[in-house]
Amino acid sequence: MSDLSSDQSAIVDLPLGPTCVSACAGSGKTRTAVHRLYRMRQSLTDRCGIVALLSFSNVAVNTFRRDYFSLTRDEAIRARSSAVEIETVDGFLTANILRPHASKVMRCNRTPFLVGGSEPFLKGFKVFCGVRSHDIGNLSANLRNEVFEFSCDEGYASIPIPSANARKVIDKLGAVGAYTHSLGRYWAIRTLEQDTYLLRALARRYPHILIDEAQDIGPEHQFLLEMLIRSGSKLSLIGDPHQAIYEFSGADGSFLKLYGARGGVSPQSLTVNYRSVPIIVRVANNLSGRSDAAERTPPSSMNGAYYIPYKKAEKDKLLAAYTSMLASADVDAEDAAIVCRSTNWVEEWSGGGEAQGQGIVRSFVEATIKRDKLGRFDEAFDKACRGIVGLLGQEHGDLVSILKRGVPRVTAVPLRRAIWSFVRDADRGLPSGKLLAKSEWHPLLKARLLVLLQRLEADFSLKLGDSIGQKLANKALLDAPIIELSDLATDQGKPVHVSTVHQVKGESIGAVMYVADRAQVRKMLDGTHTEDGRIGYVAVTRARNLFVLAVPENCIGSFESELVACGFSKAGSS
């Protein structure tokens, strides 16, 4: 425990019981949560139940597992407690409620499975809004005053769905054992409401639950947690309300902000930023209204928070300026990022346009883009799996869920390996995105997929679907490369990672440039009272040494005095 600060140690050593920790960015939330878990486990015997540490991303969970193992690796194997569970919140619900118990409420004769929304068999499950039908993959089930309301998200519009219409199709989908991400929480709540014995059993099994990034708890998760609290579980939260950037799904940080005032809950805080240089902490404080302390000593190289004007049509000039600043700050391109508010902007700044193709072929196009343009092999694997499942018989509709979970079936591991090999190998598997889509990429894809499907049929007894040739038609493909070579590269030829702010939340990055439009700059400077304001705050607090705010040139005069007052300096002014 010697690497803990006094504030962190005080939280770690608290008596067992509900705790609410409000922690600033860069305050060591992960370290504190892992050590708190370790201390809680030391205070209990295995017979007392399981202590659960939950978060909202696989990256965070993997970090927790790694750090917890490092704390316990020196203990004798027989002395280690096995009564610890580290999982995502949705993974916790899946393992403890949905897969083992929800089939009774869903009225299906199989283990329930997750669908992504693009599976071909879902074409038979449409929800009617009163005007037209919508894909069930776009259906959201949201709690409002403890009553479910339903809507379909179409672009930027949210279309209300009559409850009777939604429930009819949800029940129909449930009868075959399938659920989407949103409907998983719906079925989890319905299962616990109808099975009070299961609810009590879960509370006994998990007497203590610790949730990281608690500002991301939405109404459905809160409802489930409240049920467990009433049944006896002791809940502890740790997070930062100023980083609540999922308000669109109801997660506005209010549960975390109010939980510390409950009777019996110990309110705590972490107010020292160990990540960022003092100037960046100053900017973050001015945006959020906090008064956190900066622990770090600034390096001798360039550091701090800067603003820079840009024209969207001249992104090469902006990149050149950012590259020069990286060199001055002694930050390698691999430890730098460009972040944007929306995925559309990420696509633009990554150097490519919209995906080509239709239907199943489009899934493989998207897989190619994820692999060759963005370097996200896990997402490429997911897209390819969805395309492959679309070419198989309908009885394999749960295959994507099985492969993503890594279920320890006899065939799961070698099947994953076969598909991974196809996705990773541009020479013999999924063709390169540099090829002309219609005349070069598509013929290779079709030929290689047929070989792969034959292998899946022979080695894994998977049944092929009908009309494979039609499903692999080259409609909407252009005789142009699927991707353009990214122009976002430094002089050394190293790519600069481009991402949404949501995707880098929780990360610590040497240098960050946030490319914003006029409205986003305005919201950022207005503080963290809105979701867009909090997104700006999250962008700032990811950076360790250098933060650059890219402001449209045609409006920079409107913001210049406010930026300087907030703590920013103009790039190139010194």
Coordinates of C-alpha atoms in Angstrom, one line a residue, residues 45-449:
T45 CA -14.0 -14.5 4.7
D46 CA -15.1 -16.3 1.6
R47 CA -18.2 -17.5 3.5
C48 CA -19.4 -14.0 3.8
G49 CA -20.0 -13.8 0.0
I50 CA -18.4 -12.2 -3.0
V51 CA -17.2 -8.7 -3.3
A52 CA -17.9 -7.3 -6.7
L53 CA -16.0 -4.5 -8.5
L54 CA -17.9 -3.3 -11.5
S55 CA -17.2 -0.7 -14.2
F56 CA -18.6 0.2 -17.6
S57 CA -15.9 -0.8 -20.1
N58 CA -13.8 -3.9 -20.9
V59 CA -10.6 -1.8 -20.8
A60 CA -11.3 -0.7 -17.3
V61 CA -12.2 -4.2 -16.2
N62 CA -9.0 -5.6 -17.7
T63 CA -7.0 -2.9 -15.9
F64 CA -8.7 -3.8 -12.6
R65 CA -8.0 -7.5 -13.0
R66 CA -4.4 -6.9 -13.8
D67 CA -3.8 -4.5 -10.9
Y68 CA -5.7 -6.8 -8.5
F69 CA -3.6 -9.8 -9.5
S70 CA -0.4 -7.8 -8.9
L71 CA -1.6 -7.1 -5.3
T72 CA -2.3 -10.8 -4.7
R73 CA 0.4 -12.6 -6.7
D74 CA 2.8 -12.8 -3.8
E75 CA 0.2 -14.5 -1.6
A76 CA 0.3 -18.3 -1.3
I77 CA -2.3 -19.8 -3.6
R78 CA -4.2 -21.4 -0.7
A79 CA -4.3 -18.0 1.1
R80 CA -5.8 -16.2 -1.8
S81 CA -9.5 -15.4 -1.6
S82 CA -11.5 -16.5 -4.7
A83 CA -14.6 -14.5 -3.5
V84 CA -13.9 -11.5 -5.7
E85 CA -15.6 -10.7 -9.0
I86 CA -14.4 -8.0 -11.4
E87 CA -16.7 -7.4 -14.3
T88 CA -18.6 -4.8 -16.4
V89 CA -22.0 -3.9 -15.1
D90 CA -23.7 -5.4 -18.0
G91 CA -21.5 -8.5 -17.8
F92 CA -22.5 -8.9 -14.2
L93 CA -26.2 -8.8 -15.2
T94 CA -25.6 -11.2 -18.0
A95 CA -23.8 -13.8 -15.9
N96 CA -26.0 -13.6 -12.8
I97 CA -29.5 -12.8 -14.2
L98 CA -30.0 -13.0 -17.9
R99 CA -28.2 -16.2 -19.0
P100 CA -29.1 -18.4 -16.0
H101 CA -32.6 -17.1 -15.1
A102 CA -34.2 -14.8 -17.7
S103 CA -35.5 -17.6 -19.9
K104 CA -38.4 -18.1 -17.5
V105 CA -39.6 -14.5 -18.0
M106 CA -38.7 -14.4 -21.7
R107 CA -40.6 -17.8 -22.1
C108 CA -37.9 -19.3 -24.3
N109 CA -36.5 -22.8 -24.2
R110 CA -32.9 -21.9 -24.5
T111 CA -30.2 -19.8 -22.8
P112 CA -30.8 -16.2 -23.8
F113 CA -28.3 -14.5 -26.1
L114 CA -27.3 -11.0 -27.1
V115 CA -27.8 -9.7 -30.6
G116 CA -26.2 -6.6 -32.1
G117 CA -29.2 -5.6 -34.2
S118 CA -27.9 -6.3 -37.7
E119 CA -28.5 -10.1 -37.7
P120 CA -30.5 -11.1 -40.7
F121 CA -33.2 -13.0 -38.7
L122 CA -34.1 -9.7 -37.0
K123 CA -35.8 -8.6 -40.2
G124 CA -38.8 -10.5 -38.9
F125 CA -39.0 -8.3 -35.7
K126 CA -40.1 -4.8 -36.5
V127 CA -41.7 -2.3 -34.2
F128 CA -44.5 0.0 -35.4
C129 CA -44.6 3.6 -34.2
G130 CA -48.0 4.3 -35.7
V131 CA -46.7 5.6 -39.0
R132 CA -44.1 3.1 -40.1
S133 CA -42.0 0.1 -38.9
H134 CA -38.6 0.3 -37.4
D135 CA -35.7 -2.1 -36.8
I136 CA -35.8 -3.6 -33.3
G137 CA -32.1 -3.1 -33.1
N138 CA -32.9 0.7 -32.8
L139 CA -35.4 0.1 -30.0
S140 CA -34.6 1.6 -26.6
A141 CA -36.3 0.7 -23.3
N142 CA -35.9 3.5 -20.9
L143 CA -37.2 4.0 -17.4
R144 CA -39.1 7.2 -16.6
N145 CA -40.4 7.5 -13.1
E146 CA -40.0 3.7 -12.8
V147 CA -42.1 3.0 -15.8
F148 CA -40.6 1.7 -19.1
E149 CA -41.0 4.0 -22.1
F150 CA -40.0 2.9 -25.6
S151 CA -38.5 4.8 -28.6
C152 CA -36.5 4.1 -31.7
D153 CA -33.4 6.1 -32.5
E154 CA -33.2 7.1 -36.1
G155 CA -30.2 9.4 -36.7
Y156 CA -30.6 12.3 -34.4
A157 CA -34.4 11.7 -33.9
S158 CA -36.0 9.7 -31.1
I159 CA -39.3 8.3 -32.2
P160 CA -41.8 7.2 -29.5
I161 CA -43.2 3.7 -29.7
P162 CA -46.5 2.8 -28.2
S163 CA -45.9 0.5 -25.2
A164 CA -48.2 -2.2 -26.4
N165 CA -46.5 -2.3 -29.8
A166 CA -43.0 -2.4 -28.3
R167 CA -43.8 -5.1 -25.7
K168 CA -45.5 -7.3 -28.3
V169 CA -42.3 -7.4 -30.4
I170 CA -40.0 -7.6 -27.4
D171 CA -41.9 -10.6 -26.2
K172 CA -41.8 -12.2 -29.6
L173 CA -38.0 -11.7 -29.7
G174 CA -37.7 -12.9 -26.2
A175 CA -39.5 -16.2 -27.1
V176 CA -36.6 -17.1 -29.4
G177 CA -34.1 -16.2 -26.6
A178 CA -32.7 -13.0 -28.1
Y179 CA -32.2 -9.6 -26.6
T180 CA -30.3 -6.3 -27.5
H181 CA -28.2 -4.3 -25.1
S182 CA -31.1 -2.1 -24.1
L183 CA -33.5 -5.0 -23.8
G184 CA -31.0 -6.9 -21.7
R185 CA -31.5 -4.4 -18.9
Y186 CA -35.3 -4.5 -19.5
W187 CA -35.3 -8.3 -19.1
A188 CA -33.0 -8.2 -16.0
I189 CA -35.4 -5.9 -14.2
R190 CA -38.4 -7.9 -15.2
T191 CA -36.7 -11.1 -14.0
L192 CA -35.8 -9.7 -10.5
E193 CA -39.3 -8.2 -10.2
Q194 CA -40.9 -11.6 -10.8
D195 CA -38.4 -13.7 -8.9
T196 CA -37.9 -12.1 -5.4
Y197 CA -36.1 -15.2 -4.2
L198 CA -33.4 -14.7 -6.9
L199 CA -33.1 -11.1 -5.8
R200 CA -32.6 -12.0 -2.2
A201 CA -30.1 -14.7 -3.2
L202 CA -28.1 -12.2 -5.3
A203 CA -27.9 -9.8 -2.3
R204 CA -26.6 -12.6 -0.1
R205 CA -24.1 -13.6 -2.7
Y206 CA -22.9 -10.1 -3.3
P207 CA -23.1 -8.3 0.1
H208 CA -20.6 -5.6 -1.1
I209 CA -20.7 -4.0 -4.6
L210 CA -18.2 -1.3 -5.6
I211 CA -18.8 0.6 -8.8
D212 CA -16.2 2.6 -10.7
E213 CA -17.1 5.4 -13.1
A214 CA -20.3 5.7 -11.2
Q215 CA -21.3 8.9 -13.0
D216 CA -22.2 6.5 -15.9
I217 CA -25.0 4.8 -14.0
G218 CA -28.3 5.3 -15.9
P219 CA -31.9 4.9 -14.7
E220 CA -32.1 1.2 -15.5
H221 CA -28.8 0.3 -13.8
Q222 CA -29.8 2.5 -10.8
F223 CA -33.2 0.7 -10.6
L224 CA -31.4 -2.7 -10.4
L225 CA -28.9 -1.4 -7.9
E226 CA -31.7 0.0 -5.7
M227 CA -33.4 -3.4 -5.7
L228 CA -30.2 -5.0 -4.5
I229 CA -29.7 -2.3 -1.8
R230 CA -33.2 -2.9 -0.5
S231 CA -32.4 -6.6 -0.3
G232 CA -29.3 -6.1 1.7
S233 CA -26.3 -5.4 -0.6
K234 CA -24.0 -2.5 0.5
L235 CA -23.2 -0.3 -2.4
S236 CA -20.1 1.9 -2.8
L237 CA -19.6 4.4 -5.7
I238 CA -16.5 6.1 -7.0
G239 CA -16.5 8.5 -9.9
D240 CA -16.6 12.1 -11.2
P241 CA -19.9 13.8 -12.0
H242 CA -18.1 16.3 -14.2
Q243 CA -17.3 13.3 -16.5
A244 CA -20.9 12.2 -17.0
I245 CA -20.9 12.2 -20.8
Y246 CA -23.7 9.7 -21.4
E247 CA -26.6 11.9 -20.6
F248 CA -28.3 10.9 -23.9
S249 CA -28.9 7.5 -22.3
G250 CA -30.0 9.0 -19.0
A251 CA -26.6 8.8 -17.2
D252 CA -26.2 12.4 -16.1
G253 CA -24.2 11.7 -12.9
S254 CA -27.1 12.5 -10.6
F255 CA -27.1 9.2 -8.8
L256 CA -23.4 9.7 -7.8
K257 CA -24.0 13.3 -6.8
L258 CA -26.9 12.5 -4.5
Y259 CA -25.8 9.1 -3.1
G260 CA -23.3 10.5 -0.6
A261 CA -26.1 12.4 1.2
R262 CA -28.0 9.2 2.0
G263 CA -28.1 8.0 5.6
G264 CA -25.4 5.5 6.4
V265 CA -23.3 6.4 3.3
S266 CA -19.8 7.7 4.0
P267 CA -19.0 10.7 1.6
Q268 CA -15.4 11.0 0.5
S269 CA -13.4 12.9 -2.0
L270 CA -10.1 12.8 -4.0
T271 CA -8.9 16.2 -5.0
V272 CA -5.3 15.8 -6.2
N273 CA -4.6 15.4 -9.9
Y274 CA -1.6 13.2 -10.5
R275 CA -2.0 13.0 -14.3
S276 CA -1.8 16.5 -15.8
V277 CA 0.7 19.4 -15.6
P278 CA -0.5 22.4 -13.5
I279 CA -1.7 24.6 -16.4
I280 CA -4.0 21.8 -17.7
V281 CA -5.3 21.3 -14.1
R282 CA -5.9 25.1 -13.9
V283 CA -8.0 25.0 -17.1
A284 CA -9.9 22.0 -15.9
N285 CA -10.7 23.7 -12.6
N286 CA -11.9 26.8 -14.4
L287 CA -14.2 24.7 -16.6
S288 CA -15.6 22.6 -13.7
G289 CA -15.6 25.1 -10.8
R290 CA -13.4 22.7 -8.8
S291 CA -10.3 23.6 -7.0
D292 CA -8.2 20.4 -7.4
A293 CA -4.4 20.5 -6.7
A294 CA -1.8 19.5 -9.3
E295 CA 0.8 17.1 -8.1
R296 CA 3.1 17.1 -11.1
T297 CA 6.1 19.3 -11.7
P298 CA 6.0 20.6 -15.4
P299 CA 8.7 19.2 -17.7
S300 CA 11.3 21.4 -19.3
S301 CA 9.8 20.9 -22.7
M302 CA 6.7 22.6 -24.0
N303 CA 3.6 21.8 -22.0
G304 CA 0.2 23.3 -21.0
A305 CA -3.1 24.2 -22.7
Y306 CA -3.2 26.0 -26.1
Y307 CA -5.8 27.1 -28.6
I308 CA -5.3 27.2 -32.3
P309 CA -7.4 28.4 -35.2
Y310 CA -8.3 26.1 -38.1
K311 CA -10.2 25.9 -41.3
K312 CA -12.0 22.5 -41.8
A313 CA -11.0 22.5 -45.5
E314 CA -7.3 22.9 -44.5
K315 CA -6.8 20.1 -42.0
D316 CA -3.3 19.4 -43.3
K317 CA -2.2 22.8 -41.9
L318 CA -3.8 22.0 -38.6
L319 CA -2.1 18.6 -38.5
A320 CA 1.3 20.2 -39.4
A321 CA 0.9 22.7 -36.5
Y322 CA -0.1 19.9 -34.1
T323 CA 2.9 17.8 -35.3
S324 CA 5.2 20.7 -34.6
M325 CA 3.8 21.1 -31.1
L326 CA 4.3 17.4 -30.4
A327 CA 7.9 17.7 -31.3
S328 CA 8.3 20.8 -29.0
A329 CA 6.6 18.9 -26.2
D330 CA 8.7 15.8 -26.8
V331 CA 5.6 13.7 -27.1
D332 CA 5.7 10.8 -29.5
A333 CA 2.9 10.4 -32.1
E334 CA 2.0 7.1 -30.5
D335 CA 1.2 8.9 -27.3
A336 CA -0.9 11.5 -28.9
A337 CA -4.5 11.7 -30.0
I338 CA -6.9 13.8 -32.0
V339 CA -10.4 13.7 -30.5
C340 CA -13.8 14.9 -31.8
R341 CA -17.3 15.1 -30.5
S342 CA -18.9 12.8 -33.1
T343 CA -18.1 9.7 -35.1
N344 CA -18.8 11.5 -38.3
W345 CA -16.0 13.9 -37.6
V346 CA -13.7 11.0 -36.6
E347 CA -14.3 9.5 -40.0
E348 CA -13.4 12.7 -41.7
W349 CA -10.3 13.2 -39.7
S350 CA -9.3 9.6 -40.2
G351 CA -9.0 10.2 -43.9
G352 CA -11.9 8.3 -45.3
G353 CA -15.6 8.6 -46.3
E354 CA -18.6 6.5 -45.7
A355 CA -18.6 2.8 -46.0
Q356 CA -19.6 1.3 -49.3
G357 CA -21.8 -1.7 -50.1
Q358 CA -25.1 -3.0 -48.8
G359 CA -26.3 -5.6 -46.4
I360 CA -23.8 -8.3 -45.5
V361 CA -21.1 -7.0 -47.9
R362 CA -21.2 -3.7 -46.0
S363 CA -20.3 -5.6 -42.8
F364 CA -17.1 -6.8 -44.4
V365 CA -16.5 -3.3 -45.8
E366 CA -16.8 -1.9 -42.3
A367 CA -14.5 -4.6 -41.0
T368 CA -11.9 -3.6 -43.5
I369 CA -12.2 0.0 -42.5
K370 CA -11.8 -0.8 -38.8
R371 CA -8.7 -2.9 -39.5
D372 CA -6.9 -0.9 -42.2
K373 CA -7.9 2.6 -41.4
L374 CA -8.4 2.7 -37.7
G375 CA -6.3 -0.3 -36.5
R376 CA -9.2 -1.6 -34.3
F377 CA -8.9 -5.3 -34.9
D378 CA -11.4 -6.2 -32.2
E379 CA -14.1 -4.1 -33.9
A380 CA -13.1 -5.5 -37.3
F381 CA -13.5 -9.0 -35.8
D382 CA -17.0 -8.1 -34.5
K383 CA -18.1 -6.7 -37.9
A384 CA -16.7 -9.8 -39.8
C385 CA -18.5 -12.1 -37.3
R386 CA -21.8 -10.4 -38.1
G387 CA -21.2 -10.7 -41.8
I388 CA -20.3 -14.4 -41.5
V389 CA -23.4 -15.1 -39.3
G390 CA -25.5 -13.5 -42.0
L391 CA -24.3 -16.2 -44.4
L392 CA -25.2 -19.1 -42.0
G393 CA -28.5 -20.7 -41.2
Q394 CA -30.8 -18.9 -38.8
E395 CA -30.2 -21.5 -36.1
H396 CA -26.7 -19.8 -35.6
G397 CA -28.2 -16.4 -34.7
D398 CA -26.5 -16.5 -31.3
L399 CA -23.0 -17.2 -32.8
V400 CA -21.8 -13.6 -32.5
S401 CA -22.7 -13.6 -28.8
I402 CA -20.8 -16.9 -28.2
L403 CA -17.7 -15.7 -30.0
K404 CA -17.6 -12.3 -28.3
R405 CA -18.0 -13.9 -24.8
G406 CA -15.3 -16.5 -25.6
V407 CA -17.6 -19.2 -24.2
P408 CA -15.4 -22.2 -23.3
R409 CA -17.1 -24.7 -25.6
V410 CA -15.0 -27.3 -27.3
T411 CA -15.5 -25.5 -30.7
A412 CA -15.5 -21.9 -29.6
V413 CA -11.8 -21.3 -29.3
P414 CA -10.8 -22.9 -32.6
L415 CA -13.7 -21.2 -34.3
R416 CA -12.6 -17.8 -33.0
R417 CA -9.1 -18.6 -34.2
A418 CA -10.3 -19.5 -37.7
I419 CA -12.3 -16.2 -38.0
W420 CA -9.4 -14.2 -36.5
S421 CA -7.1 -15.6 -39.1
F422 CA -9.4 -14.5 -41.8
V423 CA -9.8 -11.0 -40.4
R424 CA -6.1 -10.4 -39.8
D425 CA -4.7 -11.7 -43.0
A426 CA -5.1 -9.3 -45.9
D427 CA -3.3 -11.6 -48.3
R428 CA -5.4 -14.7 -47.8
G429 CA -8.4 -13.5 -45.8
L430 CA -10.3 -10.2 -45.6
P431 CA -8.8 -8.3 -48.6
S432 CA -6.9 -5.0 -48.2
G433 CA -8.9 -1.8 -48.2
K434 CA -6.4 -0.2 -50.6
L435 CA -7.8 -2.3 -53.4
L436 CA -10.5 -1.0 -55.8
A437 CA -13.8 -2.1 -54.0
K438 CA -15.8 -3.3 -56.9
S439 CA -13.3 -4.8 -59.4
E440 CA -10.5 -6.0 -57.0
W441 CA -11.6 -6.2 -53.4
H442 CA -15.1 -7.8 -53.9
P443 CA -14.0 -10.7 -56.1
L444 CA -11.3 -11.6 -53.6
L445 CA -13.7 -11.3 -50.7
K446 CA -16.3 -13.6 -52.3
A447 CA -13.8 -16.3 -53.3
R448 CA -12.1 -16.3 -49.9
L449 CA -15.4 -16.3 -48.0

